[in-house]
Coordinates of C-alpha atoms and ligand atoms in Angstrom, one line a residue:
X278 CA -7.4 -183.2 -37.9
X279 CA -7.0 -179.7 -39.5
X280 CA -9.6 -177.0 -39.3
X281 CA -11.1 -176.9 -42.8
X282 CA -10.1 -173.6 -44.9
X283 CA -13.4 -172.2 -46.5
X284 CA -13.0 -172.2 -50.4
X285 CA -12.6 -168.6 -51.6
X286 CA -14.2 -167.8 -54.7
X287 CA -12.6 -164.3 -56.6
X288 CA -12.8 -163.1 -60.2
X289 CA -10.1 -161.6 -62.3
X290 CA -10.1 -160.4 -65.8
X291 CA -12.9 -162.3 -66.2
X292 CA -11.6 -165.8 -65.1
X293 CA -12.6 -167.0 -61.8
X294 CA -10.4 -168.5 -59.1
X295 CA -11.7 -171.2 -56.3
X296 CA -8.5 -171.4 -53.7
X297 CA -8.7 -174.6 -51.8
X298 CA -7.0 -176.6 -49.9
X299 CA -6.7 -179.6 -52.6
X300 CA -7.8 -180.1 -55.6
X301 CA -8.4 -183.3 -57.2
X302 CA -8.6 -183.7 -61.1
X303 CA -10.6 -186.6 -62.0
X304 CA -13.7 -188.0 -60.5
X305 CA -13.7 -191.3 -61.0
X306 CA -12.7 -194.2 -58.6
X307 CA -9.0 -193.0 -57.3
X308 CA -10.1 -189.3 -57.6
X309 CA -13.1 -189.5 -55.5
X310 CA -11.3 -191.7 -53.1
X311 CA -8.7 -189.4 -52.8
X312 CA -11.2 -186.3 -52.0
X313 CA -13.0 -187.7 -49.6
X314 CA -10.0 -189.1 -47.7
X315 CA -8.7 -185.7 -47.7
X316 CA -11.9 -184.1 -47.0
X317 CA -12.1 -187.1 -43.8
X318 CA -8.7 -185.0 -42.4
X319 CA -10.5 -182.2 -42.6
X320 CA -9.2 -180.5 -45.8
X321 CA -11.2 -178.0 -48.2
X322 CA -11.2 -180.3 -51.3
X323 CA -12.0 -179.2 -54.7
X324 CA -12.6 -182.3 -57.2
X325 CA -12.9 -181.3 -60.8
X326 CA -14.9 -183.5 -63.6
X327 CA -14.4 -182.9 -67.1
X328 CA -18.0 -185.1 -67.0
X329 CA -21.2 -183.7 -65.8
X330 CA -21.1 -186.9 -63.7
X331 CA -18.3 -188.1 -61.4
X332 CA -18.1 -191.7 -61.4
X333 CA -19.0 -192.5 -65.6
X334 CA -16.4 -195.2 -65.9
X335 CA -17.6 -197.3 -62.9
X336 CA -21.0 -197.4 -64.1
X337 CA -19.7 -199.9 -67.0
X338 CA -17.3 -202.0 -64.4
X339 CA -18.3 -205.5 -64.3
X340 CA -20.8 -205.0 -66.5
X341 CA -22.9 -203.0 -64.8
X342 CA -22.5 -204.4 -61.8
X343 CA -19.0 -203.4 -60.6
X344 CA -16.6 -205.9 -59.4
X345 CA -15.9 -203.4 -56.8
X346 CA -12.7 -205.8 -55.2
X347 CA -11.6 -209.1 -54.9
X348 CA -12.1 -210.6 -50.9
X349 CA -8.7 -211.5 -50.5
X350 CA -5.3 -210.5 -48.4
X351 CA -2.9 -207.7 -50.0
X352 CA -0.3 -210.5 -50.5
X353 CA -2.9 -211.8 -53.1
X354 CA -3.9 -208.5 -54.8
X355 CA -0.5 -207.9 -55.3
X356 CA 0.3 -211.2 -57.0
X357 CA -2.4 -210.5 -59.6
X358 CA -0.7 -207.4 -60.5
X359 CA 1.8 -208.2 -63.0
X360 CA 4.2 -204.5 -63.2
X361 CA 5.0 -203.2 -60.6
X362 CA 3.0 -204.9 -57.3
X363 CA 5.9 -203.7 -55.2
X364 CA 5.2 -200.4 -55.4
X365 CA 1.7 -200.5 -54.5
X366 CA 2.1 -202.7 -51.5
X367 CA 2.3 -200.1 -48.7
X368 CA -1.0 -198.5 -50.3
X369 CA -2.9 -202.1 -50.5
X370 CA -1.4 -202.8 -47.0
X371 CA -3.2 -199.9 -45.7
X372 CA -6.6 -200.1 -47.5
X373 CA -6.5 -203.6 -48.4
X374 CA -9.4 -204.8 -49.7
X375 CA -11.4 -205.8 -46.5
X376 CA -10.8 -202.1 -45.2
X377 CA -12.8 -201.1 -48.9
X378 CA -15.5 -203.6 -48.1
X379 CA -15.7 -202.0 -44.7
X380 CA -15.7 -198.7 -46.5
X381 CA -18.8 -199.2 -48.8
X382 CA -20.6 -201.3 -46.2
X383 CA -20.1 -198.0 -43.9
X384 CA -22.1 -196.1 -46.5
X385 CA -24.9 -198.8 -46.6
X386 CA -24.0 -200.8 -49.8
X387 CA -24.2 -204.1 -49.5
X388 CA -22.0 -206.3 -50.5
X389 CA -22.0 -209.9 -51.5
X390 CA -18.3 -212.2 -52.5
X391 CA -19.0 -214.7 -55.8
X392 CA -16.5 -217.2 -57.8
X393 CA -12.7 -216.4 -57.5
X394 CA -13.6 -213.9 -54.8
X395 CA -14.8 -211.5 -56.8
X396 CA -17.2 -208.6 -54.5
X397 CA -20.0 -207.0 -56.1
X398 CA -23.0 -204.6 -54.7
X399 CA -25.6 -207.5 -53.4
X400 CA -28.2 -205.4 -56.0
X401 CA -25.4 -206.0 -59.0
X402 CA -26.0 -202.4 -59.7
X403 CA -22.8 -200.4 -60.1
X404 CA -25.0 -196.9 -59.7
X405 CA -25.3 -198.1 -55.8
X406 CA -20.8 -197.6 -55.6
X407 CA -21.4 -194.6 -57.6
X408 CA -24.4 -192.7 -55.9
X409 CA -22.9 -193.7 -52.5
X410 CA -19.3 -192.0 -53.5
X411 CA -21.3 -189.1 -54.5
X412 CA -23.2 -188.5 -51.1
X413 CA -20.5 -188.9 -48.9
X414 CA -19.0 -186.5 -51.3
X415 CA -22.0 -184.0 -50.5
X416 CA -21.7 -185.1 -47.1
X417 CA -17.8 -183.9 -46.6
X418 CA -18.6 -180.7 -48.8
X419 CA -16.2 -181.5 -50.9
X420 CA -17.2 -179.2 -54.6
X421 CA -17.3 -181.0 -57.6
X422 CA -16.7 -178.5 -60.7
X423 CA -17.3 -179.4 -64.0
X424 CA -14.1 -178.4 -65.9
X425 CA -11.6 -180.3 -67.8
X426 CA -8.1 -179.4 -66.6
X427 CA -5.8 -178.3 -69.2
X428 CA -2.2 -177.9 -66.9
X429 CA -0.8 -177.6 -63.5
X430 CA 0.3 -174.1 -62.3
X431 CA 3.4 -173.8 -60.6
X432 CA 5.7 -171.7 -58.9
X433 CA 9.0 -170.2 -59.9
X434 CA 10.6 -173.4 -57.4
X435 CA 8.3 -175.9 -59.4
X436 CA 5.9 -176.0 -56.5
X437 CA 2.7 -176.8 -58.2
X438 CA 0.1 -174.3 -56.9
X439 CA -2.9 -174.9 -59.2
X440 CA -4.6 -175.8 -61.8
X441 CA -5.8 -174.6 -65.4
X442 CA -8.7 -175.4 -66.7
X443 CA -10.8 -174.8 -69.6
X444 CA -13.4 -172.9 -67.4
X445 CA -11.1 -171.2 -64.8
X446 CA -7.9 -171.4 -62.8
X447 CA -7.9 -173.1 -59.1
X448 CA -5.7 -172.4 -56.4
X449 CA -4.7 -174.7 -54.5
X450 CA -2.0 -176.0 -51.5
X451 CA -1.6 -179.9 -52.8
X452 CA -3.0 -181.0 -56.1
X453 CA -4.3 -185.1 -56.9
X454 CA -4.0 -186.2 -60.5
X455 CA -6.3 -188.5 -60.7
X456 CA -7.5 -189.1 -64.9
X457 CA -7.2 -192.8 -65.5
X458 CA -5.7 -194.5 -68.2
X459 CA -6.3 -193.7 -72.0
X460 CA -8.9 -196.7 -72.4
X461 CA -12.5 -196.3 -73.0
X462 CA -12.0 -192.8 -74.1
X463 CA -15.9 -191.6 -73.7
X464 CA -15.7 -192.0 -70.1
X465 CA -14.0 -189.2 -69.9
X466 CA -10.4 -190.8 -69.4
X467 CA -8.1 -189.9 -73.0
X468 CA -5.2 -189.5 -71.1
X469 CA -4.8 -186.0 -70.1
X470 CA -3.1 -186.6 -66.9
X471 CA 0.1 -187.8 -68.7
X472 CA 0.7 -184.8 -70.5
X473 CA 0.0 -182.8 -67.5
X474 CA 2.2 -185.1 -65.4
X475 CA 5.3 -185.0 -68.1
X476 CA 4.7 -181.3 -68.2
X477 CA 6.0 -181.0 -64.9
X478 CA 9.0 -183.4 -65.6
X479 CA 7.3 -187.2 -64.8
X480 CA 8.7 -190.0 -67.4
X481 CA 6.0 -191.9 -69.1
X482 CA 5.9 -195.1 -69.9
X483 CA 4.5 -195.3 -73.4
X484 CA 0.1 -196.6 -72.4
X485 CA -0.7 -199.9 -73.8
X486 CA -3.8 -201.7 -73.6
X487 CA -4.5 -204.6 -71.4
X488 CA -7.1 -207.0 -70.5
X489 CA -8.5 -206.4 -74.5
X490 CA -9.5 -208.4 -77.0
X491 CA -7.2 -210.2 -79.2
X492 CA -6.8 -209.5 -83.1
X493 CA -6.1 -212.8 -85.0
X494 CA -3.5 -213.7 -88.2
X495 CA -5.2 -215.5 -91.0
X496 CA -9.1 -215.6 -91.7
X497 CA -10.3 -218.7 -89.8
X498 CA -11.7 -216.6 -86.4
X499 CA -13.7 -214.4 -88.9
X500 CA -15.7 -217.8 -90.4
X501 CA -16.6 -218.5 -87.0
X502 CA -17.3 -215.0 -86.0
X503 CA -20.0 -214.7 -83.2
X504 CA -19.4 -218.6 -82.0
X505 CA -18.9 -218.5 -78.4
X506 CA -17.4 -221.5 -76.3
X507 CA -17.6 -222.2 -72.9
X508 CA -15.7 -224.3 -70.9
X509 CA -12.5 -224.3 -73.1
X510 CA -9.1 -224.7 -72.1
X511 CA -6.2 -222.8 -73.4
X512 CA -2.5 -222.0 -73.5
X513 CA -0.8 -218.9 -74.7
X514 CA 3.1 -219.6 -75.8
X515 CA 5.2 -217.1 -76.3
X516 CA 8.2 -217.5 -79.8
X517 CA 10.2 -219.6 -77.2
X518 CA 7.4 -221.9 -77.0
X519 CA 7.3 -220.8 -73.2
X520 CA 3.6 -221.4 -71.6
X521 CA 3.1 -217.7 -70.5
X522 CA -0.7 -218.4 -69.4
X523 CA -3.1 -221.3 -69.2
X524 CA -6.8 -221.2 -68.0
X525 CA -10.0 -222.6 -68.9
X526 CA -13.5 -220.1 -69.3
X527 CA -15.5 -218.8 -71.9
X528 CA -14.5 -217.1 -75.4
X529 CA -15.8 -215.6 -78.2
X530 CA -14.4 -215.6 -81.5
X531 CA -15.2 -212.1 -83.8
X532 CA -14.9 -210.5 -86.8
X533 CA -11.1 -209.1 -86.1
X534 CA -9.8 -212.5 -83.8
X535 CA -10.5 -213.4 -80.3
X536 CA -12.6 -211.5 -76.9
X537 CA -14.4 -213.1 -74.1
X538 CA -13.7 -213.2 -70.5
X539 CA -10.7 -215.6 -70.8
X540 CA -9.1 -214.1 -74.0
X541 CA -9.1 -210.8 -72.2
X542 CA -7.1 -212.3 -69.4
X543 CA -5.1 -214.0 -71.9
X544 CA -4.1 -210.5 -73.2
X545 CA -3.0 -209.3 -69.6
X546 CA -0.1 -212.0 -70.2
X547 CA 1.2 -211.0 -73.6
X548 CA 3.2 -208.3 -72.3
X549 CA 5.8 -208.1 -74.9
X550 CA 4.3 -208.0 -78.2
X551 CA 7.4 -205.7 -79.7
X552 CA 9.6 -208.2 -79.2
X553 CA 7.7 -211.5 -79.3
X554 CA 4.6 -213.3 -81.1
X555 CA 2.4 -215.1 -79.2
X556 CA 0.2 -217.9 -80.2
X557 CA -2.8 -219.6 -78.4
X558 CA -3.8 -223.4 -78.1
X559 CA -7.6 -224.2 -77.4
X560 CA -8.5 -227.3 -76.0
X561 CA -12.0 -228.0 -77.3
X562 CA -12.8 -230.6 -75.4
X563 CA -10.8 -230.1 -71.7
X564 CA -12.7 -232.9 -70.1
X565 CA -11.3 -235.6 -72.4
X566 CA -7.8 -236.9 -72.0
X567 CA -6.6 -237.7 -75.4
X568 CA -7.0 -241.5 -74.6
X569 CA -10.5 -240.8 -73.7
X570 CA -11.1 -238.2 -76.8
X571 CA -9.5 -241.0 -79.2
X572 CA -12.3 -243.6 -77.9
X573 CA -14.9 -241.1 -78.1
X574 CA -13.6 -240.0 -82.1
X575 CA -13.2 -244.2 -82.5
X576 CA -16.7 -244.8 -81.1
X577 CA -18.8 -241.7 -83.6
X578 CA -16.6 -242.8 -86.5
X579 CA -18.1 -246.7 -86.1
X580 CA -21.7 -245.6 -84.9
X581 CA -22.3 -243.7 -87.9
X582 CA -19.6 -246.0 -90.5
X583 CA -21.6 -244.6 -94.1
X584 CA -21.9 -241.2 -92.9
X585 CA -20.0 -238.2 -94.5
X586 CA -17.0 -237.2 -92.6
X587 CA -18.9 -233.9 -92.4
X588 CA -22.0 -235.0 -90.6
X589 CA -19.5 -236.6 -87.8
X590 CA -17.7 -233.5 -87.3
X591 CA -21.1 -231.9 -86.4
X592 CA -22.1 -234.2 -83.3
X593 CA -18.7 -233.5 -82.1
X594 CA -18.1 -229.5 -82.5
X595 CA -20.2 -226.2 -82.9
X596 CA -21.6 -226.3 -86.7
X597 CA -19.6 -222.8 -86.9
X598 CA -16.8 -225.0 -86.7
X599 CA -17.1 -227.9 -88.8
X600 CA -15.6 -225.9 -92.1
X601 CA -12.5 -224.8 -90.1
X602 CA -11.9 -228.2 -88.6
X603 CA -12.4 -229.8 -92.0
X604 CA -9.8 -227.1 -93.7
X605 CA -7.5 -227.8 -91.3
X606 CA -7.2 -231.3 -91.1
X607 CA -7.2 -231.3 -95.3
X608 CA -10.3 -234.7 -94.7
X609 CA -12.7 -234.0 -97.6
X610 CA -15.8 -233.3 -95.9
X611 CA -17.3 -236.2 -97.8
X612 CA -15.2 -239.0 -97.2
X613 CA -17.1 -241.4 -95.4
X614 CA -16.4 -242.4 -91.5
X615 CA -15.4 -246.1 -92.0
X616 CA -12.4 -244.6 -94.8
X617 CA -10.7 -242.2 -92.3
X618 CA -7.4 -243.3 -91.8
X619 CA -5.5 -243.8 -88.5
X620 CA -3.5 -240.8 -89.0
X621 CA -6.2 -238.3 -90.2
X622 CA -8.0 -239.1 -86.6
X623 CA -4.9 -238.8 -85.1
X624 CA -4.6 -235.1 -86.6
X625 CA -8.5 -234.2 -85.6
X626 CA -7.8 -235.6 -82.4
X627 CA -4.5 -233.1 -82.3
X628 CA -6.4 -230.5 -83.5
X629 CA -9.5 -230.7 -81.4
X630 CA -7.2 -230.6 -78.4
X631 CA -4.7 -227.8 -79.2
X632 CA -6.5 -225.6 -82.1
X633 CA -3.8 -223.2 -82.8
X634 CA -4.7 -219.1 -83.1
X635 CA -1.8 -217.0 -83.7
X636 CA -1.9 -213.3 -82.3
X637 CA -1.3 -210.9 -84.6
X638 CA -1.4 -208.1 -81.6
X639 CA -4.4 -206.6 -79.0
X640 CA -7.1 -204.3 -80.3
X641 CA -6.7 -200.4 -79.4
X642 CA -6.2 -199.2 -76.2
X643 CA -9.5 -197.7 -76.4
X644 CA -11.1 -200.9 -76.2
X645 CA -9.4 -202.1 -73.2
X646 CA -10.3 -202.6 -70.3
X647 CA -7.3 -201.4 -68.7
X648 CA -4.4 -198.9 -69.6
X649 CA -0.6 -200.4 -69.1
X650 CA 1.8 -197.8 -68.9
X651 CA 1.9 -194.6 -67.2
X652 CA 3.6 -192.3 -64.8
X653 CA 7.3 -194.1 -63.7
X654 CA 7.0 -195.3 -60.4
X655 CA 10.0 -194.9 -59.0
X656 CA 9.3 -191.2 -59.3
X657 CA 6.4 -191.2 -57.1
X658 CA 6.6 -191.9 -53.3
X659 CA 4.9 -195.4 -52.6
X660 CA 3.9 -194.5 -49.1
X661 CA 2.1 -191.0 -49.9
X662 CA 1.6 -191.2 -54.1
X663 CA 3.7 -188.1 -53.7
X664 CA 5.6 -187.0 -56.9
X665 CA 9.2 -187.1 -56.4
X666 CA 9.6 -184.4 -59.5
X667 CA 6.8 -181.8 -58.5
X668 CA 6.1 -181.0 -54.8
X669 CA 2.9 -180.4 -53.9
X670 CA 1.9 -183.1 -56.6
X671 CA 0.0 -186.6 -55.7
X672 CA -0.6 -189.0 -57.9
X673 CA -3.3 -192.3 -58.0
X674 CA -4.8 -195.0 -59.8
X675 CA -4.7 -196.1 -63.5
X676 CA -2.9 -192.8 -64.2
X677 CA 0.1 -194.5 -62.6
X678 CA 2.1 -197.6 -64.5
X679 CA 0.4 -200.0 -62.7
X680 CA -2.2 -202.9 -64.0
X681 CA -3.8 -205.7 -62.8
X682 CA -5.5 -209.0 -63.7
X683 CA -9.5 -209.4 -63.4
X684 CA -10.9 -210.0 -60.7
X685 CA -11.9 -206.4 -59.3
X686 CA -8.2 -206.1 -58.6
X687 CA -7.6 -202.3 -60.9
X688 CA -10.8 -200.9 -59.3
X689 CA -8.8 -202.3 -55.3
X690 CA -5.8 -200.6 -57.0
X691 CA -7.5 -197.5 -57.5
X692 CA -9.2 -197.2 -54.2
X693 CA -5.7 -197.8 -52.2
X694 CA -3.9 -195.6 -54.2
X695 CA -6.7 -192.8 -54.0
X696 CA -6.8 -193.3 -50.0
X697 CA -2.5 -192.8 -49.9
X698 CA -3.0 -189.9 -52.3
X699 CA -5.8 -188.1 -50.4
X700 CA -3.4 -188.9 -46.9
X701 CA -0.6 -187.6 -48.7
X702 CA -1.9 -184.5 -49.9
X703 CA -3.7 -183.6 -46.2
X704 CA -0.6 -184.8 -44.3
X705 CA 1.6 -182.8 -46.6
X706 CA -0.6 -179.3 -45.3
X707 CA -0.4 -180.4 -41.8
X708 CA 3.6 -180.5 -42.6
X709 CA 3.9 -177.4 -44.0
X710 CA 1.7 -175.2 -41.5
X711 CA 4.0 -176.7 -38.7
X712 CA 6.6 -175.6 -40.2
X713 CA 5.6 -171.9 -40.0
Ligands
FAD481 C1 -15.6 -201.9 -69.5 C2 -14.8 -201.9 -68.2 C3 -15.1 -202.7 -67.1 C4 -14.3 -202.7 -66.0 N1 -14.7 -203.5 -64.9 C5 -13.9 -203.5 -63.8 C6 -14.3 -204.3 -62.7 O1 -15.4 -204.8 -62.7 N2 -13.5 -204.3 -61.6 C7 -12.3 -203.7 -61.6 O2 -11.5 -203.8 -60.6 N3 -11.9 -202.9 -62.6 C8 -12.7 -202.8 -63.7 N4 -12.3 -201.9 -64.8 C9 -11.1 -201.1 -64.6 C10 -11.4 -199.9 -63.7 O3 -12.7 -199.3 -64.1 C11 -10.3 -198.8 -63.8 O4 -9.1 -199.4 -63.5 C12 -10.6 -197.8 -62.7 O5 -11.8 -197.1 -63.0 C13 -9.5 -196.7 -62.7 O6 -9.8 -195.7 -61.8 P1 -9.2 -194.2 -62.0 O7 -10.0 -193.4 -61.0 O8 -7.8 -194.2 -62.0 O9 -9.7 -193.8 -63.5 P2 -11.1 -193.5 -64.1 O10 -12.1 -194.3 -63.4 O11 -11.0 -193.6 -65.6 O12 -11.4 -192.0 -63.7 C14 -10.7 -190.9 -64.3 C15 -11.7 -189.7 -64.2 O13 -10.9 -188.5 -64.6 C16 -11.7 -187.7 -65.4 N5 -10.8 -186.9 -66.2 C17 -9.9 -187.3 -67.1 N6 -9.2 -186.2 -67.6 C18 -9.7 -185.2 -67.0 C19 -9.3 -183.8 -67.0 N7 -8.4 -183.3 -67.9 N8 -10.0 -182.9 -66.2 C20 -11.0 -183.3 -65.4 N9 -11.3 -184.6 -65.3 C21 -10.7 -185.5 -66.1 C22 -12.5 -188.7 -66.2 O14 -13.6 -188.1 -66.8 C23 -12.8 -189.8 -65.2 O15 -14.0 -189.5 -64.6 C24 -13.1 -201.9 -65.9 C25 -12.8 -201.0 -67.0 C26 -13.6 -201.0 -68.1 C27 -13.3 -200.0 -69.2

């Protein structure tokens, strides 16, 4: 371990300087994982939050109560990260996520595993991940400033020695961008660090949004705007008719289209809206085979012979529905049960088992819950999150082109890439003073 340099503190023309050993821009997940790491090999770390609060995005995770990682081995984290898992597999290798739930559970949160091996704080409150970060941050006196960085200094050899901020200038040895993504912009995270990191000559891959709501062609999600369903199966095809996801859960149809836990999944898989169109197939009623569904339609049609069309409709789907459903299958609402034809049921029964919703593209990134996109990773070292373009420059978390699926897999991202950034940076010192 290094001896800790003190911070030094020192005015010019008005504008202050803190030199440290590292600084780290962004407090959230990554950032403070990377400070304290650091701090852990005995660096003087300097972590600057544009918020007066580190941690403002995690207090939203899983609703509150922060999916904090997903109890499984790397080789599964990995395969729920659809671009670019390879690169992130020495980081998740080293922290994987039973070295995070060691972690916390070191600082006294408790954790408990639910469905799908999601892990959550056994209080569901995400403050307990938050204020435990933040203590351990007292603990390592690492100093959290309240400034928004603006740029990285550098040296005449590109070296990055610094940072710009709107309050100040910071010196500093190694330097951990750390900003998130551009989604959910009143965290705090509207993309800064990719401006900073193309200033210093990092490619960007242009942010899209991922795991986000769905907006819908045509007008039939809006009449049933509010209806949520649970238990529903569906497909998403891509324009080759290809089956690029299928899962069953809960969704909400809205104003604009399509949200809910499994339409915000869906969205992870529709990678390619440029090129392609996507549309999705809900299975109303995943339970019944369409053998079994045609009894059951067969059975309400005879039960209730001199009822309206209509009326059936409504023992059979949400009331929401029952206008849609009716549009669609072009049965006048009022034709009575014992009249419907062969073929009509056969088009309800086709209906209620693949209702078709094409995609006319996600919502904005800011309403997603994770950024796709970011800093090229094949110009950043996958062992220490070193940039390959700017030395002295470490790089972690959503910042980076990397996304994953739900499941508390981003936030396992974040914390192993924090942890190889925080190494990098305090290994990097150790490297330089033996080489004077
Ligand atoms: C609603 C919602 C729910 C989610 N739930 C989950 C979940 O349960 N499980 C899961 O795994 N993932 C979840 N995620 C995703 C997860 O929160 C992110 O992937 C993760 O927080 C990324 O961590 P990060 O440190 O890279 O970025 P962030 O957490 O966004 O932190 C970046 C920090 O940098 C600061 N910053 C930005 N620019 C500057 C600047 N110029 N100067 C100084 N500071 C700056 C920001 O203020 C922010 O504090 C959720 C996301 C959202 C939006």
């Amino acid at each position: 371990m290094r001896k800790q340099t003190d911070n030094v503190r020192s005015t010019q023309n008005g504008e202050v300087f803190l030199t440290n050993d590292i600084i780290v821009i962004g407090g959230g997940a990554a950032g403070m994982m990377a400070a304290l790491t650091a701090a852990d090999l005995g660096c003087s770390v300097l972590l600057l939050e544009r918020n007066a609060k580190v941690g403002r995005k995690l207090y939203i995770t899983g609703k509150g109560r922060c999916n904090v990682t997903n109890d499984c081995p790397p080789t599964d984290v990995l395969q729920n990260v659809p671009r670019n898992p390879k690169f992130l597999m020495s980081a998740v290798t080293r922290f994987p996520p039973e070295a995070v739930k060691a972690f916390f559970e070191g600082l006294g949160v408790r954790l408990k595993t639910e469905r799908g091996g999601r892990v959550f704080p056994q209080s569901d409150r995400a403050a307990d991940i938050i204020d435990a970060l933040f203590l351990d941050l007292r603990r390592k006196r690492v100093e959290i400033v309240e400034d928004r960085a603006r740029s990285l200094l550098t040296d005449a050899d590109g070296h990055i020695t610094g940072v710009r901020g709107e309050h100040g200038s910071y010196v500093a040895r190694a330097v951990v961008l750390a900003t998130g993504g551009a989604s959910y912009p009143l965290t705090g995270s509207t993309g800064d660090g990719y401006e900073m990191a193309a200033a210093v000559g990092h490619t960007i891959l242009p942010p899209r949004p991922s795991l986000v709501p769905l907006a819908a062609e045509g007008e039939d999600c809006g009449k049933m705007q509010g209806l949520s369903l649970r238990n529903v199966a569906v497909k998403v095809r891509d324009q080759k008719k290809k089956i690029v996801y299928a899962a069953q859960g809960e969704m909400l149809f809205t104003h604009f289209g399509l949200s809910g836990p499994l339409m915000l999944s869906a969205s992870a898989h529709m990678r390619d809206f440029g090129k392609s169109r996507y549309h999705l197939l809900i299975d109303l009623k995943p339970a019944l085979d369409e053998e079994k569904l045609d009894q059951r339609l067969l059975r309400d049609l005879s039960e209730n012979a001199n009822r309206d069309f209509r009326n059936v409709l409504e023992g059979l789907l949400p009331r929401l529905m029952v206008p849609v459903v009716l549009e669609r299958t072009g049965i006048p609402g009022d034709t009575k049960a014992n009249s419907v034809t062969k073929g009509q049921r056969r088009c309800l029964l086709e209906l209620l088992k693949g209702f078709r919703v094409d995609i006319a593209g996600p919502r904005p990134i800011e309403e997603a819950i994770v950024t796709s996109g970011g800093v090229k990773v094949s110009e950043v070292d996958p062992h220490t999150m070193a940039s390959k373009k700017a030395p002295g420059l470490f790089l972690a978390g959503e910042l980076l082109d990397v996304d994953a699926y739900t499941g508390g897999f981003n936030l396992q991202i974040a914390w192993a890439t924090g942890r190889a950034a925080g190494e990098g940076a305090a290994r990097s010192l150790e490297m330089t003073e033996g080489a004077e």
